[in-house]
């Protein structure tokens, strides 16, 4: 038997092969799937790869399998270990982290500012596969990234370096990481070129390139590279590629992958206009988070801790499940009804917790002008589709009901969660990672195969945004009220100026702590300045100075005796 393409997913524990035929026709076919344990411990991943192919042949009752192309994804070397080093955590460091996660990297360490000795020791301990240096907007701060680069070179790790900071530093980076350093340098566009502007996609592409060239160190993987006709990319990066492909077809969405060790959440979505108005910092359009403590087998005890052991025991009793017995017998894949119910409960916790950590939220800030509403983090309110992939969300009986709980988890209405209008889709064939890498060469075929696996016909045109949630309507109303108050305040100031009053202080920024950028540092007046900048308060028609001649309160202009509008209580001509 001969197929068009064989896609190998070489994971840390399992190797899966997916075979596809008729990719150049209008009806591409997902022909079959085989799997076997990954054979890193045997010294050669090709053993596990051949085992997966043999399993596919056995299922199809054929003697051998041939293919025109082989593509591959991999996390067999333990994932793409990365460290990220930026300038300000909420800006360049965060942007660099988003780029790394979206490309399939596993972030082991993030620093902001100049590296310290303890940071260097931590990097040596991690021994990353890839180091990402950022820092400074374009034509902004330069020194921090350069100092960090010098310290990283001095470690002598021979680790590939990606520089994605201030473009003014690129030539100096080439001098630092020269041939003698033994470290391959990738100069890429700045991930944070200017304030409130994220540019993570160029960096993601280079991370995947670096992964293929330098990171695939699992035994025998170099031979797999010789077998593969396309790129080898990190498996999570392949899922992100498929998520972006889906976005092009159906619009804003999230993809959840609950596994034995981690729960990954990929989102490609644009924030609503309402949230954008009150967003405090930018978020990438395509975002991925990896929750390393939310796995339903390897990290099941951490998920139990998240639920609360006593609470979970009560729930198990209500379901007629012996929790201790299940924990003793459960091995990776649930085998009986009790184990399935138990894993479904763990999966529900993993799904809701992962979404809670990935999504942003609305919060209130209280200041001199009263309460203000701000939004922080990724806005998922416009998400129209929630897609489940991975073992748990493609095989558990109540997988759809589990994903429906996401919108209901937003009890306070302050989380920027998908609404109940979001449609639930399931990657029934469990092939999204394979289709992500397949789409690089067979895009149209990948789209049609996605329709088949999701059992959903894509609309000819992407749908518009979803209905605004109730709590977001409240945010919109508050925003409109604030705009109206500001307009009324501005009108009042203009009316007072028309009556002859100096309203500079009311148009200027209110001093915080006794001073602002234009005012004095302390409470005493600055004789070199005048008015509000000198710390003298509102300047009306009355003198505010006091000298030996006792001129304080002296009339300083034509008085209209319109005393209800007068701001001076010591006016000698005041009429009550």
Coordinates of C-alpha atoms in Angstrom, one line a residue:
X1 CA 0.0 0.0 0.0
X2 CA 1.2 3.5 -0.9
X3 CA 0.0 6.7 0.7
X4 CA 0.7 10.4 -0.2
X5 CA 1.9 11.6 3.1
X6 CA 2.8 10.0 6.4
X7 CA 3.0 12.4 9.4
X8 CA 4.9 11.2 12.5
X9 CA 4.2 12.8 15.9
X10 CA 7.2 11.7 18.0
X11 CA 6.3 12.5 21.5
X12 CA 8.0 12.1 24.8
X13 CA 6.1 8.9 25.6
X14 CA 4.1 7.9 22.5
X15 CA 4.9 8.0 18.7
X16 CA 1.8 8.3 16.5
X17 CA 1.8 8.1 12.7
X18 CA -1.1 9.4 10.6
X19 CA -1.5 8.4 6.9
X20 CA -3.2 10.6 4.3
X21 CA -4.1 9.9 0.7
X22 CA -5.7 11.8 -2.3
X23 CA -4.3 15.1 -1.0
X24 CA -4.3 16.7 -4.4
X25 CA -8.0 16.0 -5.0
X26 CA -11.2 17.6 -3.7
X27 CA -11.7 14.7 -1.3
X28 CA -8.5 14.1 0.7
X29 CA -8.6 11.1 2.9
X30 CA -7.3 10.4 6.4
X31 CA -6.4 6.8 5.8
X32 CA -5.3 5.5 9.2
X33 CA -3.4 5.9 12.4
X34 CA -0.9 3.8 14.3
X35 CA 1.0 4.3 17.5
X36 CA 3.7 2.8 19.7
X37 CA 5.8 3.8 22.7
X38 CA 8.5 6.3 21.9
X39 CA 11.9 4.6 22.0
X40 CA 14.2 7.2 23.4
X41 CA 15.3 4.8 26.1
X42 CA 16.2 2.2 23.4
X43 CA 18.7 4.6 22.0
X44 CA 16.9 5.3 18.7
X45 CA 13.5 7.0 18.1
X46 CA 13.3 5.1 14.8
X47 CA 12.4 1.9 16.7
X48 CA 9.3 3.5 18.1
X49 CA 8.5 5.1 14.7
X50 CA 8.7 1.7 13.0
X51 CA 6.6 0.3 15.7
X52 CA 3.9 2.9 15.0
X53 CA 4.0 2.1 11.3
X54 CA 3.8 -1.7 12.0
X55 CA 0.7 -1.0 14.2
X56 CA -0.9 0.9 11.3
X57 CA -0.2 -2.0 9.0
X58 CA -1.7 -4.5 11.4
X59 CA -4.9 -2.4 11.7
X60 CA -5.2 -2.1 7.9
X61 CA -4.2 -5.8 7.5
X62 CA -1.4 -5.0 5.0
X63 CA 2.2 -6.3 4.9
X64 CA 4.0 -3.0 4.4
X65 CA 3.4 0.7 3.9
X66 CA 5.1 3.1 1.4
X67 CA 4.7 6.9 1.2
X68 CA 5.6 9.7 -1.1
X69 CA 6.4 12.3 1.7
X70 CA 7.0 12.1 5.4
X71 CA 6.5 15.0 7.7
X72 CA 7.1 15.1 11.4
X73 CA 6.5 16.9 14.7
X74 CA 8.5 16.2 17.8
X75 CA 8.8 16.7 21.5
X76 CA 10.9 13.6 22.0
X77 CA 13.9 15.4 23.4
X78 CA 11.7 16.6 26.3
X79 CA 10.3 19.7 24.6
X80 CA 12.0 22.9 23.5
X81 CA 13.6 24.1 26.7
X82 CA 14.0 27.9 26.6
X83 CA 15.0 30.8 28.8
X84 CA 13.8 34.4 28.0
X85 CA 15.5 37.6 29.0
X86 CA 14.0 41.0 28.4
X87 CA 14.1 44.6 29.8
X88 CA 10.7 45.2 31.5
X89 CA 8.7 42.2 32.5
X90 CA 5.3 43.5 31.5
X91 CA 6.6 44.7 28.1
X92 CA 9.6 43.2 26.3
X93 CA 10.0 40.1 28.5
X94 CA 6.3 39.3 28.2
X95 CA 6.4 39.8 24.5
X96 CA 9.4 37.5 24.1
X97 CA 7.7 34.9 26.3
X98 CA 4.5 35.0 24.2
X99 CA 6.6 34.4 21.0
X100 CA 8.4 31.4 22.6
X101 CA 5.2 29.8 23.9
X102 CA 3.4 30.2 20.6
X103 CA 6.2 28.5 18.8
X104 CA 6.1 25.4 21.0
X105 CA 8.8 26.4 23.5
X106 CA 8.7 25.4 27.1
X107 CA 9.7 28.4 29.2
X108 CA 11.9 27.4 32.1
X109 CA 13.1 30.8 33.2
X110 CA 12.2 34.5 32.5
X111 CA 14.2 37.5 33.6
X112 CA 13.7 41.3 33.3
X113 CA 16.5 43.8 33.5
X114 CA 20.2 43.0 33.8
X115 CA 21.2 39.5 34.6
X116 CA 22.6 38.8 38.1
X117 CA 24.9 36.1 39.2
X118 CA 22.0 34.0 40.6
X119 CA 20.3 34.3 37.1
X120 CA 23.4 33.0 35.4
X121 CA 23.6 30.1 37.8
X122 CA 20.0 29.3 37.1
X123 CA 20.5 29.3 33.3
X124 CA 23.5 27.0 33.7
X125 CA 21.4 24.6 35.8
X126 CA 18.6 24.6 33.2
X127 CA 21.0 24.2 30.2
X128 CA 18.4 25.4 27.7
X129 CA 18.1 24.3 24.1
X130 CA 17.5 27.9 23.1
X131 CA 18.0 31.4 24.7
X132 CA 15.9 34.3 23.6
X133 CA 17.2 37.9 24.3
X134 CA 15.0 40.9 24.0
X135 CA 14.9 44.4 25.4
X136 CA 14.2 48.0 24.4
X137 CA 11.8 49.3 21.8
X138 CA 13.4 50.2 18.5
X139 CA 15.8 53.1 18.9
X140 CA 15.2 53.1 22.6
X141 CA 17.2 51.5 25.5
X142 CA 20.2 49.5 24.3
X143 CA 22.6 48.6 27.1
X144 CA 20.6 46.0 29.0
X145 CA 20.3 43.6 26.1
X146 CA 24.0 44.1 25.3
X147 CA 25.1 43.5 28.9
X148 CA 22.9 40.4 29.1
X149 CA 24.4 39.1 25.8
X150 CA 27.9 39.5 27.1
X151 CA 27.1 37.6 30.2
X152 CA 25.4 34.8 28.3
X153 CA 28.4 34.4 26.0
X154 CA 30.7 34.2 29.0
X155 CA 28.9 31.1 30.2
X156 CA 30.1 29.2 27.1
X157 CA 27.0 27.1 26.8
X158 CA 27.2 26.8 22.9
X159 CA 23.4 27.3 22.9
X160 CA 21.6 28.9 19.9
X161 CA 20.7 32.5 20.6
X162 CA 17.8 34.5 19.2
X163 CA 17.9 38.2 19.5
X164 CA 14.6 40.0 19.2
X165 CA 15.1 43.4 20.8
X166 CA 16.0 46.9 19.8
X167 CA 17.2 46.7 16.1
X168 CA 20.0 49.1 16.8
X169 CA 21.8 46.3 18.7
X170 CA 21.8 43.8 15.8
X171 CA 25.3 44.5 14.5
X172 CA 26.8 44.5 18.0
X173 CA 25.0 41.2 18.7
X174 CA 26.9 39.7 15.7
X175 CA 30.2 40.9 17.2
X176 CA 29.3 39.4 20.6
X177 CA 28.2 36.0 19.2
X178 CA 30.9 35.6 16.6
X179 CA 32.3 32.4 15.3
X180 CA 34.6 32.0 18.2
X181 CA 31.7 32.0 20.7
X182 CA 30.4 28.8 19.2
X183 CA 26.8 30.0 19.5
X184 CA 24.5 30.4 16.5
X185 CA 22.9 33.8 16.4
X186 CA 19.5 34.5 14.9
X187 CA 18.7 38.2 14.5
X188 CA 15.0 38.8 14.2
X189 CA 12.6 41.7 14.2
X190 CA 11.9 43.3 17.6
X191 CA 9.1 41.5 19.5
X192 CA 8.1 44.9 21.1
X193 CA 9.1 47.5 18.5
X194 CA 7.2 50.4 20.1
X195 CA 4.9 50.9 23.1
X196 CA 1.7 48.8 23.0
X197 CA 2.8 47.0 19.8
X198 CA 3.5 43.3 19.8
X199 CA 5.3 41.7 16.9
X200 CA 5.8 38.0 17.8
X201 CA 5.2 36.1 14.6
X202 CA 8.7 36.7 13.0
X203 CA 10.3 35.5 16.2
X204 CA 8.0 32.4 16.3
X205 CA 9.1 31.4 12.8
X206 CA 12.8 31.6 13.7
X207 CA 12.3 29.6 16.9
X208 CA 10.8 26.8 14.9
X209 CA 13.7 27.0 12.4
X210 CA 16.2 26.9 15.3
X211 CA 14.3 23.9 16.8
X212 CA 14.7 21.9 13.6
X213 CA 18.4 22.8 13.1
X214 CA 19.7 22.5 16.6
X215 CA 17.3 21.1 19.1
X216 CA 16.3 17.6 17.8
X217 CA 18.8 15.7 20.0
X218 CA 16.8 12.6 20.8
X219 CA 18.8 9.5 19.8
X220 CA 18.2 8.6 16.2
X221 CA 16.4 11.8 15.4
X222 CA 19.1 12.9 13.0
X223 CA 18.2 9.8 10.9
X224 CA 14.5 10.8 11.0
X225 CA 15.5 14.2 9.6
X226 CA 17.0 12.4 6.6
X227 CA 13.6 10.5 6.2
X228 CA 11.5 13.7 6.4
X229 CA 10.8 15.7 3.3
X230 CA 9.4 18.8 5.1
X231 CA 10.2 20.6 8.4
X232 CA 10.3 19.0 11.8
X233 CA 8.5 21.4 14.2
X234 CA 7.6 21.2 17.9
X235 CA 4.3 19.4 18.3
X236 CA 2.7 22.3 20.3
X237 CA 3.8 24.6 17.5
X238 CA 2.1 22.4 15.0
X239 CA -1.2 22.7 17.0
X240 CA -0.8 26.4 16.9
X241 CA -0.3 26.4 13.2
X242 CA -3.5 24.4 12.9
X243 CA -5.3 26.8 15.2
X244 CA -4.3 29.7 13.0
X245 CA -5.5 27.8 9.9
X246 CA -8.8 27.3 11.6
X247 CA -9.0 31.0 12.5
X248 CA -8.7 31.8 8.8
X249 CA -11.7 29.6 8.1
X250 CA -14.1 30.2 11.0
X251 CA -12.9 33.2 13.0
X252 CA -12.0 33.7 16.7
X253 CA -11.5 30.4 18.6
X254 CA -9.6 28.6 21.3
X255 CA -8.2 25.1 21.2
X256 CA -7.8 23.0 24.4
X257 CA -5.4 20.1 24.6
X258 CA -5.7 18.3 28.0
X259 CA -2.9 15.7 28.3
X260 CA -1.4 13.4 31.0
X261 CA 1.2 15.9 32.0
X262 CA 0.0 19.4 30.9
X263 CA -2.9 21.3 29.5
X264 CA -2.2 23.5 26.5
X265 CA -4.6 26.3 25.5
X266 CA -4.2 28.0 22.1
X267 CA -6.2 31.0 21.2
X268 CA -6.4 33.1 18.0
X269 CA -8.8 36.0 18.7
X270 CA -9.1 39.7 18.5
X271 CA -10.4 41.7 21.5
X272 CA -13.7 43.4 21.2
X273 CA -13.9 47.2 20.7
X274 CA -15.3 47.6 24.2
X275 CA -12.4 45.8 25.8
X276 CA -9.8 47.4 23.6
X277 CA -10.9 50.8 25.0
X278 CA -10.0 49.8 28.6
X279 CA -7.1 47.4 27.9
X280 CA -4.0 48.3 30.0
X281 CA -1.5 46.5 27.8
X282 CA -1.5 44.7 24.4
X283 CA -2.0 41.0 24.0
X284 CA -0.9 38.9 20.9
X285 CA -3.6 37.8 18.5
X286 CA -2.3 34.2 18.7
X287 CA -1.5 33.1 22.2
X288 CA -0.5 29.8 23.8
X289 CA -0.3 28.9 27.5
X290 CA 1.1 25.7 28.9
X291 CA -0.1 24.7 32.4
X292 CA 2.5 22.3 33.6
X293 CA 0.6 21.4 36.8
X294 CA -2.7 20.5 35.0
X295 CA -2.2 16.9 33.7
X296 CA -4.8 14.2 34.3
X297 CA -2.3 11.4 34.8
X298 CA 1.3 12.5 35.6
X299 CA 0.1 15.5 37.5
X300 CA -3.2 14.1 38.7
X301 CA -2.4 14.8 42.3
X302 CA -1.8 18.5 41.6
X303 CA -5.2 18.6 39.9
X304 CA -6.7 17.0 42.9
X305 CA -5.1 19.6 45.1
X306 CA -6.6 22.3 42.9
X307 CA -10.1 20.9 43.3
X308 CA -9.6 20.2 47.1
X309 CA -9.2 16.6 48.2
X310 CA -12.1 16.7 50.6
X311 CA -14.4 18.3 48.0
X312 CA -13.4 15.7 45.4
X313 CA -14.0 12.8 47.9
X314 CA -17.5 14.1 48.5
X315 CA -18.2 14.3 44.8
X316 CA -16.8 10.8 44.2
X317 CA -19.0 9.5 47.0
X318 CA -22.0 11.1 45.3
X319 CA -21.0 9.4 42.0
X320 CA -20.5 6.1 43.8
X321 CA -16.8 6.0 43.1
X322 CA -14.1 4.7 45.5
X323 CA -11.5 7.4 45.0
X324 CA -8.6 5.5 46.6
X325 CA -9.3 2.4 44.5
X326 CA -9.4 4.4 41.3
X327 CA -6.1 6.2 42.1
X328 CA -4.5 2.8 42.7
X329 CA -5.7 1.2 39.4
X330 CA -5.7 4.2 37.1
X331 CA -2.8 4.0 34.6
X332 CA -2.6 6.7 31.9
X333 CA -5.8 5.7 30.0
X334 CA -9.0 5.1 32.0
X335 CA -10.2 1.5 31.5
X336 CA -13.5 1.2 33.4
X337 CA -16.5 3.4 34.1
X338 CA -15.3 4.6 37.5
X339 CA -12.0 5.6 36.1
X340 CA -13.7 7.4 33.2
X341 CA -15.9 9.4 35.6
X342 CA -12.9 10.3 37.8
X343 CA -10.8 11.4 34.8
X344 CA -13.7 13.5 33.5
X345 CA -13.8 15.4 36.8
X346 CA -10.0 16.0 36.6
X347 CA -10.4 17.1 33.0
X348 CA -13.1 19.6 33.9
X349 CA -10.8 21.1 36.5
X350 CA -7.9 21.3 34.0
X351 CA -10.1 22.9 31.4
X352 CA -11.6 25.6 33.6
X353 CA -8.3 26.4 35.4
X354 CA -6.3 26.6 32.1
X355 CA -8.9 28.9 30.6
X356 CA -8.9 31.0 33.8
X357 CA -5.1 31.4 33.6
X358 CA -5.1 32.1 29.9
X359 CA -8.0 34.6 29.8
X360 CA -7.9 38.2 31.0
X361 CA -10.3 39.8 33.4
X362 CA -12.1 43.0 34.2
X363 CA -11.1 44.8 37.4
X364 CA -11.8 48.1 39.1
X365 CA -9.2 50.8 40.1
X366 CA -10.1 53.4 42.6
X367 CA -8.5 56.8 42.4
X368 CA -9.2 60.5 43.1
X369 CA -11.8 60.7 40.3
X370 CA -13.7 57.6 41.5
X371 CA -13.8 54.1 40.2
X372 CA -12.4 53.2 36.8
X373 CA -12.7 49.9 34.9
X374 CA -9.7 48.3 33.2
X375 CA -9.1 45.1 31.3
X376 CA -6.0 43.0 31.7
X377 CA -5.0 39.9 29.7
X378 CA -6.4 38.1 26.7
X379 CA -9.9 38.9 25.7
X380 CA -11.8 35.7 24.8
X381 CA -15.3 37.2 24.8
X382 CA -15.4 37.2 20.9
X383 CA -14.6 33.5 20.7
X384 CA -17.1 31.7 18.5
X385 CA -15.7 28.2 18.7
X386 CA -14.2 26.1 21.5
X387 CA -12.2 23.1 20.0
X388 CA -11.1 20.1 22.0
X389 CA -8.1 18.0 21.0
X390 CA -5.7 15.6 22.8
X391 CA -6.6 12.3 24.4
X392 CA -9.0 13.5 27.1
X393 CA -11.1 15.9 25.0
X394 CA -11.4 13.6 22.0
X395 CA -12.0 10.3 23.8
X396 CA -14.0 10.9 27.0
X397 CA -17.8 10.4 26.7
X398 CA -18.8 13.8 28.2
X399 CA -16.1 15.9 26.5
X400 CA -18.6 18.3 25.0
X401 CA -20.4 18.9 28.3
X402 CA -17.0 19.5 29.9
X403 CA -16.1 22.2 27.4
X404 CA -19.6 23.8 27.8
X405 CA -18.7 24.4 31.5
X406 CA -16.2 27.0 30.5
X407 CA -18.7 29.8 30.0
X408 CA -20.6 28.8 33.1
X409 CA -17.4 29.0 35.2
X410 CA -17.5 32.8 34.9
X411 CA -19.7 33.3 37.9
X412 CA -18.5 36.8 38.8
X413 CA -18.9 38.1 35.2
X414 CA -15.4 39.7 35.5
X415 CA -13.5 37.1 33.5
X416 CA -13.0 37.7 29.8
X417 CA -14.2 34.2 29.0
X418 CA -16.0 32.8 25.9
X419 CA -19.7 33.1 26.2
X420 CA -22.4 30.4 26.0
X421 CA -22.8 31.4 22.4
X422 CA -19.5 29.7 21.5
X423 CA -20.0 26.4 19.6
X424 CA -18.2 23.3 20.8
X425 CA -16.1 21.3 18.2
X426 CA -14.1 18.1 18.7
X427 CA -11.0 16.9 16.8
X428 CA -12.6 13.4 16.5
X429 CA -9.7 11.9 14.6
X430 CA -7.1 13.5 16.9
X431 CA -5.1 14.8 14.0
X432 CA -4.8 18.6 14.6
X433 CA -1.0 18.5 15.2
X434 CA -0.5 16.4 12.0
X435 CA -2.7 18.8 10.0
X436 CA -0.7 21.8 11.3
X437 CA 2.5 20.5 9.8
X438 CA 0.6 19.1 6.7
X439 CA -0.9 22.6 6.0
X440 CA 2.6 23.9 5.3
X441 CA 2.6 22.0 2.0
X442 CA -1.1 20.9 1.5
X443 CA -3.1 23.8 2.9
X444 CA -6.4 23.2 1.0
X445 CA -6.3 19.5 1.8
X446 CA -5.6 20.3 5.5
X447 CA -8.7 22.5 5.6
X448 CA -10.9 19.8 4.1
X449 CA -9.5 17.2 6.5
X450 CA -10.2 19.6 9.4
X451 CA -13.8 19.8 8.3
X452 CA -14.0 16.0 8.4
X453 CA -12.4 15.6 11.8
X454 CA -14.4 18.4 13.4
X455 CA -17.6 17.1 11.7
X456 CA -18.3 20.7 10.8
X457 CA -18.8 22.4 7.4
X458 CA -16.9 25.7 7.4
X459 CA -18.9 28.8 6.4
X460 CA -18.0 30.5 3.2
X461 CA -17.4 33.7 5.1
X462 CA -16.1 34.1 8.6
X463 CA -18.8 35.0 11.0
X464 CA -19.0 38.4 12.7
X465 CA -18.6 38.9 16.5
X466 CA -20.8 37.3 19.1
X467 CA -23.4 39.0 21.2
X468 CA -22.0 41.2 23.9
X469 CA -22.1 39.5 27.3
X470 CA -24.2 41.2 30.0
X471 CA -21.2 42.2 32.1
X472 CA -19.6 43.7 29.1
X473 CA -22.7 45.8 28.5
X474 CA -22.2 47.2 32.0
X475 CA -18.6 48.0 31.1
X476 CA -19.8 49.8 27.9
X477 CA -22.3 51.8 29.9
X478 CA -19.7 52.8 32.4
X479 CA -17.4 53.9 29.6
X480 CA -20.1 56.0 28.0
X481 CA -20.9 57.6 31.3
X482 CA -17.3 58.5 31.8
X483 CA -17.1 60.1 28.4
X484 CA -20.2 62.1 29.2
X485 CA -18.8 63.2 32.6
X486 CA -15.6 64.3 30.9
X487 CA -17.5 66.3 28.3
X488 CA -19.6 68.0 31.0
X489 CA -16.5 68.8 33.0
X490 CA -14.8 70.2 29.9
X491 CA -17.9 72.4 29.2
X492 CA -18.0 73.7 32.8
X493 CA -14.3 74.7 32.6
X494 CA -14.9 76.5 29.3
X495 CA -17.9 78.4 30.9
X496 CA -15.7 79.5 33.9
X497 CA -13.0 80.7 31.5
X498 CA -15.7 82.7 29.6
X499 CA -16.5 84.4 33.0
X500 CA -12.9 85.5 33.3
X501 CA -11.4 82.8 35.7
X502 CA -8.1 81.2 35.1
X503 CA -8.9 77.4 35.0
X504 CA -5.4 76.2 34.2
X505 CA -5.3 74.1 37.3
X506 CA -8.5 72.3 36.4
X507 CA -7.2 71.5 32.9
X508 CA -3.8 70.4 34.1
X509 CA -2.9 67.0 35.4
X510 CA -3.7 66.7 39.1
X511 CA -0.5 66.6 41.2
X512 CA 0.2 63.2 42.9
X513 CA 1.9 63.4 46.3
X514 CA 2.2 67.2 46.2
X515 CA 3.9 67.3 42.8
X516 CA 3.7 66.3 39.1
X517 CA 6.2 66.4 36.2
X518 CA 5.7 70.1 35.9
X519 CA 5.5 71.1 39.5
X520 CA 7.8 71.4 42.5
X521 CA 9.1 68.3 44.3
X522 CA 7.9 69.5 47.7
X523 CA 5.2 71.6 49.3
X524 CA 7.2 74.9 49.3
X525 CA 6.7 77.3 46.4
X526 CA 9.3 77.7 43.7
X527 CA 10.0 81.5 43.2
X528 CA 11.3 80.8 39.7
X529 CA 7.9 79.7 38.6
X530 CA 4.4 81.0 38.7
X531 CA 0.8 79.7 39.2
X532 CA 0.2 76.1 39.7
X533 CA 3.8 75.1 38.8
X534 CA 5.0 77.2 41.8
X535 CA 2.6 75.3 44.1
X536 CA 0.4 78.3 44.6
X537 CA -2.9 76.8 43.7
X538 CA -5.6 78.3 41.6
X539 CA -4.9 81.7 40.1
X540 CA -8.0 83.8 40.0
X541 CA -8.4 87.6 39.9
X542 CA -7.0 87.9 43.4
X543 CA -3.4 88.2 44.4
X544 CA -2.0 85.2 46.2
X545 CA 1.2 86.8 47.4
X546 CA 1.6 88.2 50.9
X547 CA 4.2 90.9 51.6
X548 CA 5.0 93.5 54.3
X549 CA 2.5 95.9 52.7
X550 CA -0.3 93.4 53.4
X551 CA -1.5 93.0 49.8
X552 CA -2.9 89.5 50.4
X553 CA -6.4 89.4 49.0
X554 CA -6.1 92.7 47.2
X555 CA -8.4 93.2 44.2
X556 CA -6.3 92.7 41.0
X557 CA -8.7 93.6 38.2
X558 CA -12.2 94.9 37.3
X559 CA -14.5 93.3 39.8
X560 CA -18.0 92.3 38.7
X561 CA -19.0 91.6 42.4
X562 CA -20.5 88.4 41.1
X563 CA -19.7 86.8 44.4
X564 CA -21.4 83.4 44.0
X565 CA -18.7 82.7 41.4
X566 CA -15.8 84.2 43.4
X567 CA -13.2 81.7 44.7
X568 CA -11.6 84.1 47.3
X569 CA -13.1 84.2 50.8
X570 CA -11.0 87.2 51.9
X571 CA -12.3 89.6 49.3
X572 CA -12.5 93.1 50.9
X573 CA -15.5 93.9 48.6
X574 CA -17.2 90.5 49.1
X575 CA -21.0 90.8 49.1
X576 CA -22.8 88.0 51.0

